[in-house]
Short mmCIF file of C-alpha atoms and ligand atoms in Angstrom, two decimals:
data_model
loop_
_atom_site.label_atom_id
_atom_site.label_comp_id
_atom_site.label_asym_id
_atom_site.label_seq_id
_atom_site.Cartn_x
_atom_site.Cartn_y
_atom_site.Cartn_z
CA VAL A 1 293.36 71.77 69.35
CA LEU A 2 296.46 73.72 70.31
CA CYS A 3 299.42 72.26 72.16
CA LEU A 4 301.06 75.09 74.10
CA SER A 5 303.84 73.16 75.78
CA GLN A 6 306.61 74.16 73.35
CA LEU A 7 305.84 77.89 73.20
CA ARG A 8 308.87 79.65 74.67
CA GLU A 9 306.85 82.86 75.06
CA LEU A 10 304.70 81.14 77.69
CA ARG A 11 307.62 79.96 79.79
CA CYS A 12 309.27 83.05 81.28
CA LEU A 13 309.93 83.37 85.02
CA GLU A 14 311.22 86.75 86.17
CA ILE A 15 311.32 88.65 89.43
CA ASN A 16 311.48 92.41 89.43
CA ASP A 17 311.47 93.85 92.96
CA GLN A 18 308.52 92.13 94.60
CA LYS A 19 306.81 91.45 91.28
CA LEU A 20 306.91 87.98 89.78
CA ILE A 21 306.08 87.43 86.11
CA ALA A 22 305.41 83.80 85.22
CA GLY A 23 304.62 82.35 81.82
CA ALA A 24 301.21 80.69 81.70
CA GLY A 25 302.77 77.59 80.15
CA LEU A 26 305.04 76.73 83.07
CA CYS A 27 304.02 73.45 84.60
CA TRP A 28 303.40 73.05 88.32
CA SER A 29 306.56 70.98 88.86
CA GLU A 30 308.67 73.88 87.61
CA LEU A 31 306.73 76.33 89.76
CA GLU A 32 306.92 74.01 92.76
CA ARG A 33 310.73 74.15 92.64
CA PHE A 34 310.66 77.92 92.28
CA PHE A 35 308.21 78.57 95.12
CA GLU A 36 309.93 76.25 97.58
CA SER A 37 312.31 79.02 98.65
CA LYS A 38 310.37 82.07 97.43
CA VAL A 39 306.92 81.40 98.94
CA PRO A 40 307.02 78.24 101.10
CA GLU A 41 303.36 78.70 102.01
CA PHE A 42 302.34 78.24 98.35
CA HIS A 43 304.84 75.41 97.95
CA LYS A 44 302.96 73.61 100.73
CA ILE A 45 299.80 73.74 98.55
CA LEU A 46 301.67 72.67 95.41
CA LYS A 47 303.11 69.61 97.14
CA VAL A 48 299.58 68.20 97.40
CA PHE A 49 298.37 69.52 94.03
CA GLY A 50 297.33 66.40 92.09
CA SER A 51 300.24 63.99 91.72
CA PRO A 52 303.77 64.40 90.28
CA GLN A 53 302.42 63.31 86.88
CA ILE A 54 299.67 65.95 87.00
CA ARG A 55 302.14 68.61 88.14
CA ASN A 56 304.48 67.71 85.26
CA ALA A 57 301.71 68.31 82.73
CA GLY A 58 299.34 70.86 84.30
CA THR A 59 300.09 74.56 83.97
CA MET A 60 299.19 77.71 85.83
CA GLY A 61 297.45 79.07 82.70
CA GLY A 62 295.36 75.90 82.47
CA ASN A 63 294.41 76.07 86.14
CA ILE A 64 293.17 79.65 85.69
CA ALA A 65 291.40 79.02 82.36
CA ASN A 66 289.78 75.84 83.64
CA ALA A 67 287.84 78.32 85.81
CA SER A 68 287.02 75.90 88.58
CA PRO A 69 285.99 77.71 91.78
CA ILE A 70 288.12 75.21 93.70
CA ALA A 71 291.26 75.46 91.54
CA ASP A 72 294.09 75.36 94.06
CA SER A 73 296.11 78.28 92.73
CA LEU A 74 293.31 80.84 92.87
CA PRO A 75 293.39 81.97 96.53
CA PHE A 76 297.15 82.45 96.22
CA LEU A 77 296.78 84.39 92.97
CA LEU A 78 293.93 86.51 94.30
CA ILE A 79 295.77 87.61 97.45
CA THR A 80 298.89 88.42 95.46
CA ASP A 81 296.92 90.77 93.18
CA ALA A 82 297.50 88.62 90.11
CA GLU A 83 297.14 90.29 86.75
CA LEU A 84 296.71 88.26 83.58
CA GLU A 85 298.28 89.14 80.26
CA LEU A 86 295.94 88.01 77.48
CA THR A 87 297.36 87.69 73.99
CA SER A 88 295.69 87.26 70.61
CA SER A 89 296.66 88.05 67.03
CA LYS A 90 295.09 91.48 67.61
CA GLY A 91 297.36 92.41 70.51
CA VAL A 92 297.77 92.21 74.25
CA ARG A 93 295.56 93.32 77.12
CA HIS A 94 295.68 92.96 80.88
CA VAL A 95 292.94 91.90 83.29
CA GLU A 96 293.13 91.65 87.04
CA LEU A 97 292.30 88.12 88.17
CA GLN A 98 289.77 89.48 90.67
CA HIS A 99 287.69 90.72 87.68
CA PHE A 100 288.41 87.83 85.30
CA TYR A 101 285.62 85.46 86.34
CA LYS A 102 282.14 86.60 85.39
CA GLY A 103 280.18 83.59 86.62
CA TYR A 104 280.55 79.83 86.88
CA LYS A 105 283.08 78.89 84.17
CA GLN A 106 282.59 82.29 82.50
CA MET A 107 285.65 84.40 81.89
CA ASP A 108 286.68 87.68 80.40
CA LEU A 109 288.57 85.74 77.71
CA MET A 110 287.83 85.94 73.99
CA PRO A 111 287.85 82.74 71.90
CA ASP A 112 291.06 83.83 70.14
CA GLU A 113 292.91 84.85 73.33
CA LEU A 114 295.47 82.94 75.34
CA ILE A 115 296.59 83.70 78.85
CA SER A 116 300.25 84.38 78.14
CA ARG A 117 301.70 85.62 81.44
CA ILE A 118 300.65 86.10 85.02
CA SER A 119 302.16 88.78 87.23
CA ILE A 120 301.83 88.69 90.99
CA ARG A 121 302.96 90.77 93.93
CA LEU A 122 305.07 88.43 96.05
CA PRO A 123 304.45 88.51 99.81
CA ARG A 124 306.88 90.52 101.90
CA LYS A 125 308.75 88.92 104.78
CA THR A 126 306.68 90.99 107.19
CA ASP A 127 303.33 89.83 105.78
CA LEU A 128 301.22 87.31 107.61
CA PHE A 129 300.52 84.99 104.71
CA ARG A 130 298.44 81.80 104.94
CA LEU A 131 296.85 79.43 102.44
CA PHE A 132 294.35 76.67 103.20
CA LYS A 133 293.33 73.65 101.14
CA ILE A 134 290.67 71.49 102.76
CA SER A 135 289.90 68.16 101.14
CA LYS A 136 288.63 64.79 102.32
CA ARG A 137 292.04 63.20 101.76
CA ARG A 138 295.34 65.01 102.00
CA ASP A 139 296.79 63.57 98.79
CA LEU A 140 295.36 63.51 95.29
CA ASP A 141 292.02 64.98 96.20
CA ILE A 142 289.97 67.85 94.87
CA SER A 143 289.52 70.65 97.38
CA SER A 144 286.24 71.14 99.20
CA PHE A 145 287.26 74.60 100.33
CA THR A 146 290.26 76.86 99.79
CA ALA A 147 291.31 80.16 101.30
CA GLY A 148 294.12 82.68 101.26
CA MET A 149 294.89 85.45 103.75
CA ARG A 150 297.51 88.14 103.52
CA PHE A 151 297.88 90.72 106.26
CA ASN A 152 300.32 93.49 106.85
CA LEU A 153 300.22 94.72 110.43
CA LYS A 154 301.53 97.98 111.80
CA GLN A 155 301.70 98.12 115.59
CA ASN A 156 299.35 95.15 115.67
CA ARG A 157 296.75 96.88 113.48
CA PHE A 158 295.71 95.76 110.02
CA GLU A 159 297.28 98.08 107.50
CA GLU A 160 296.80 95.96 104.39
CA VAL A 161 294.40 93.03 103.99
CA ARG A 162 293.72 90.51 101.25
CA LEU A 163 291.22 87.68 101.72
CA ALA A 164 290.16 85.12 99.14
CA MET A 165 288.14 81.92 99.21
CA GLY A 166 287.28 79.13 96.80
CA GLY A 167 284.54 76.51 96.89
CA VAL A 168 282.12 78.96 98.47
CA ALA A 169 280.52 80.58 95.40
CA PRO A 170 280.33 80.04 91.61
CA VAL A 171 283.79 81.62 91.33
CA ALA A 172 286.81 81.96 93.61
CA LEU A 173 286.57 85.45 95.04
CA ARG A 174 288.06 88.22 97.16
CA LEU A 175 286.12 89.10 100.32
CA LYS A 176 286.21 92.85 99.86
CA GLU A 177 283.77 93.83 102.60
CA THR A 178 285.61 91.85 105.27
CA GLU A 179 288.93 93.22 104.00
CA LYS A 180 287.62 96.77 104.44
CA TRP A 181 286.17 96.00 107.86
CA LEU A 182 289.52 94.70 109.14
CA LEU A 183 291.54 97.75 108.12
CA GLY A 184 292.75 99.70 111.15
CA ARG A 185 291.48 97.14 113.67
CA ASP A 186 293.60 95.31 116.22
CA PHE A 187 294.83 91.83 115.36
CA SER A 188 293.11 90.00 118.21
CA LEU A 189 291.16 86.80 118.63
CA GLU A 190 287.93 88.76 118.99
CA THR A 191 288.58 90.66 115.75
CA MET A 192 289.28 87.42 113.90
CA LYS A 193 286.09 85.84 115.24
CA GLN A 194 284.07 88.82 114.07
CA ALA A 195 285.84 88.83 110.70
CA GLY A 196 284.84 85.18 110.24
CA ARG A 197 281.21 86.04 110.96
CA ARG A 198 281.40 88.85 108.39
CA ALA A 199 283.10 86.67 105.81
CA VAL A 200 280.19 84.23 105.69
CA GLN A 201 277.92 87.09 104.61
CA GLU A 202 279.99 87.44 101.43
CA ILE A 203 279.82 83.81 100.33
CA THR A 204 277.12 81.48 99.00
CA PRO A 205 278.39 77.92 99.29
CA ILE A 206 276.30 74.99 98.12
CA SER A 207 276.18 71.37 99.26
CA ASP A 208 277.73 68.88 96.86
CA VAL A 209 279.55 65.54 96.94
CA ARG A 210 282.62 67.09 98.53
CA ALA A 211 281.07 69.03 101.41
CA SER A 212 277.85 70.47 102.75
CA ARG A 213 277.00 74.14 102.68
CA GLU A 214 277.08 74.20 106.51
CA TYR A 215 280.55 72.67 106.64
CA ARG A 216 281.90 75.21 104.16
CA LEU A 217 280.37 78.07 106.15
CA ARG A 218 281.98 76.69 109.30
CA LEU A 219 285.36 76.47 107.56
CA ALA A 220 285.05 80.07 106.39
CA VAL A 221 284.70 81.17 110.02
CA ASN A 222 287.31 78.82 111.41
CA VAL A 223 290.18 79.78 109.12
CA PHE A 224 290.26 83.22 110.74
CA GLU A 225 290.70 81.77 114.21
CA LYS A 226 293.14 79.17 112.94
CA LEU A 227 295.34 81.86 111.46
CA TYR A 228 295.21 83.76 114.73
CA TYR A 229 296.23 80.75 116.82
CA GLU A 230 298.94 79.71 114.38
CA SER A 231 300.43 83.20 114.50
CA ASN A 232 300.42 83.34 118.28
CA PRO A 233 302.53 80.69 119.99
CA GLN A 234 300.64 81.01 123.28
CA PRO A 235 297.00 81.36 122.30
CA ALA A 236 295.66 80.81 125.82
CA THR A 237 297.64 83.78 127.18
CA GLN A 238 296.95 85.94 124.14
CA SER A 239 293.21 85.42 124.21
CA ALA A 240 292.81 85.86 127.97
C1 FAD B 30 293.94 63.44 88.40
C2 FAD B 30 293.83 64.94 88.43
C3 FAD B 30 294.15 65.61 89.60
C4 FAD B 30 294.06 67.00 89.65
N1 FAD B 30 294.36 67.63 90.83
C5 FAD B 30 294.21 68.97 90.91
C6 FAD B 30 294.48 69.63 92.15
O1 FAD B 30 294.88 69.02 93.16
N2 FAD B 30 294.28 70.97 92.19
C7 FAD B 30 293.83 71.68 91.11
O2 FAD B 30 293.66 72.89 91.22
N3 FAD B 30 293.60 71.08 89.93
C8 FAD B 30 293.78 69.75 89.80
N4 FAD B 30 293.52 69.13 88.60
C9 FAD B 30 293.06 69.93 87.45
C10 FAD B 30 294.18 70.31 86.42
O3 FAD B 30 295.20 69.36 86.40
C11 FAD B 30 294.80 71.66 86.74
O4 FAD B 30 293.79 72.65 86.71
C12 FAD B 30 295.92 72.07 85.76
O5 FAD B 30 296.60 73.20 86.25
C13 FAD B 30 295.34 72.36 84.37
O6 FAD B 30 296.40 72.79 83.53
P1 FAD B 30 296.57 72.23 82.03
O7 FAD B 30 297.72 72.96 81.45
O8 FAD B 30 296.60 70.73 82.08
O9 FAD B 30 295.21 72.72 81.39
P2 FAD B 30 294.25 71.90 80.42
O10 FAD B 30 293.53 70.87 81.21
O11 FAD B 30 295.02 71.50 79.21
O12 FAD B 30 293.26 73.07 80.03
C14 FAD B 30 292.21 73.49 80.87
C15 FAD B 30 291.42 74.57 80.12
O13 FAD B 30 292.20 75.75 80.04
C16 FAD B 30 292.43 76.12 78.68
N5 FAD B 30 293.81 76.64 78.65
C17 FAD B 30 294.94 75.98 79.01
N6 FAD B 30 296.00 76.82 78.95
C18 FAD B 30 295.52 78.03 78.55
C19 FAD B 30 296.11 79.32 78.29
N7 FAD B 30 297.42 79.55 78.45
N8 FAD B 30 295.30 80.33 77.89
C20 FAD B 30 293.97 80.14 77.73
N9 FAD B 30 293.35 78.96 77.95
C21 FAD B 30 294.11 77.92 78.35
C22 FAD B 30 292.21 74.86 77.86
O14 FAD B 30 291.80 75.17 76.55
C23 FAD B 30 291.09 74.19 78.66
O15 FAD B 30 289.85 74.77 78.36
C24 FAD B 30 293.63 67.74 88.51
C25 FAD B 30 293.34 67.05 87.32
C26 FAD B 30 293.44 65.67 87.28
C27 FAD B 30 293.11 64.97 85.98
#
């Protein structure tokens, strides 16, 4: 058993331009304070991540290596193009998070490797950036479904798109086909409805104690419309 909590090498926190490099050993309470001003949307998720005690002990590296498809940090990390630095006595290598999970609880991580640092591309002020955590209770509950959406629009058209969901497949994943389909299209209610219908073709949720397959499919459609309505103060006028 290794205790990583005192390793200084796992505790860095640096911003270089829009790139954030965070040590895998930082606990969620430390990250919660950091993200409050830097990415309030992620801070919103961290506020309901476990309890203060869990956030004081749990780390970002542990959340990633635990490899749960409903780990709360994963949609955020996937839509910010997270890259993992993996360190062993043999050296260092880098793996994009989107390629890290190979199947349920299977990772591209050797037995002698640690996740040492995580680098992410912070959202720009102009990005539409939304994260969703759906659980039966708001506080201290495991997610049934998670999602992250990051859009950059130019003249109301999608110029850059990142979509990720958790709780809908054996691993948390990017929705690459729907991302591609959205590029160049108008940001409209109709587009978002169609995107939701496409998204469900990329996921394979199951029914379990937290939610049924049908409910998860419905959520995967609805988050697109929800984002649209939340981004448009007068949805009735906009959708007319
Ligand atoms: C009551 C309770 C509530 C919780 N609530 C939530 C929640 O709301 N959302 C959520 O996402 N999770 C939740 N969790 C799960 C857990 O707390 C988090 O996933 C946390 O981030 C795990 O971090 P840790 O450092 O404690 O990892 P550990 O539990 O210590 O480790 C998890 C796994 O990762 C490995 N590991 C840890 N660090 C590294 C590293 N740097 N490199 C390689 N492997 C590593 C360990 O060997 C182990 O296999 C909860 C857990 C409990 C008990």
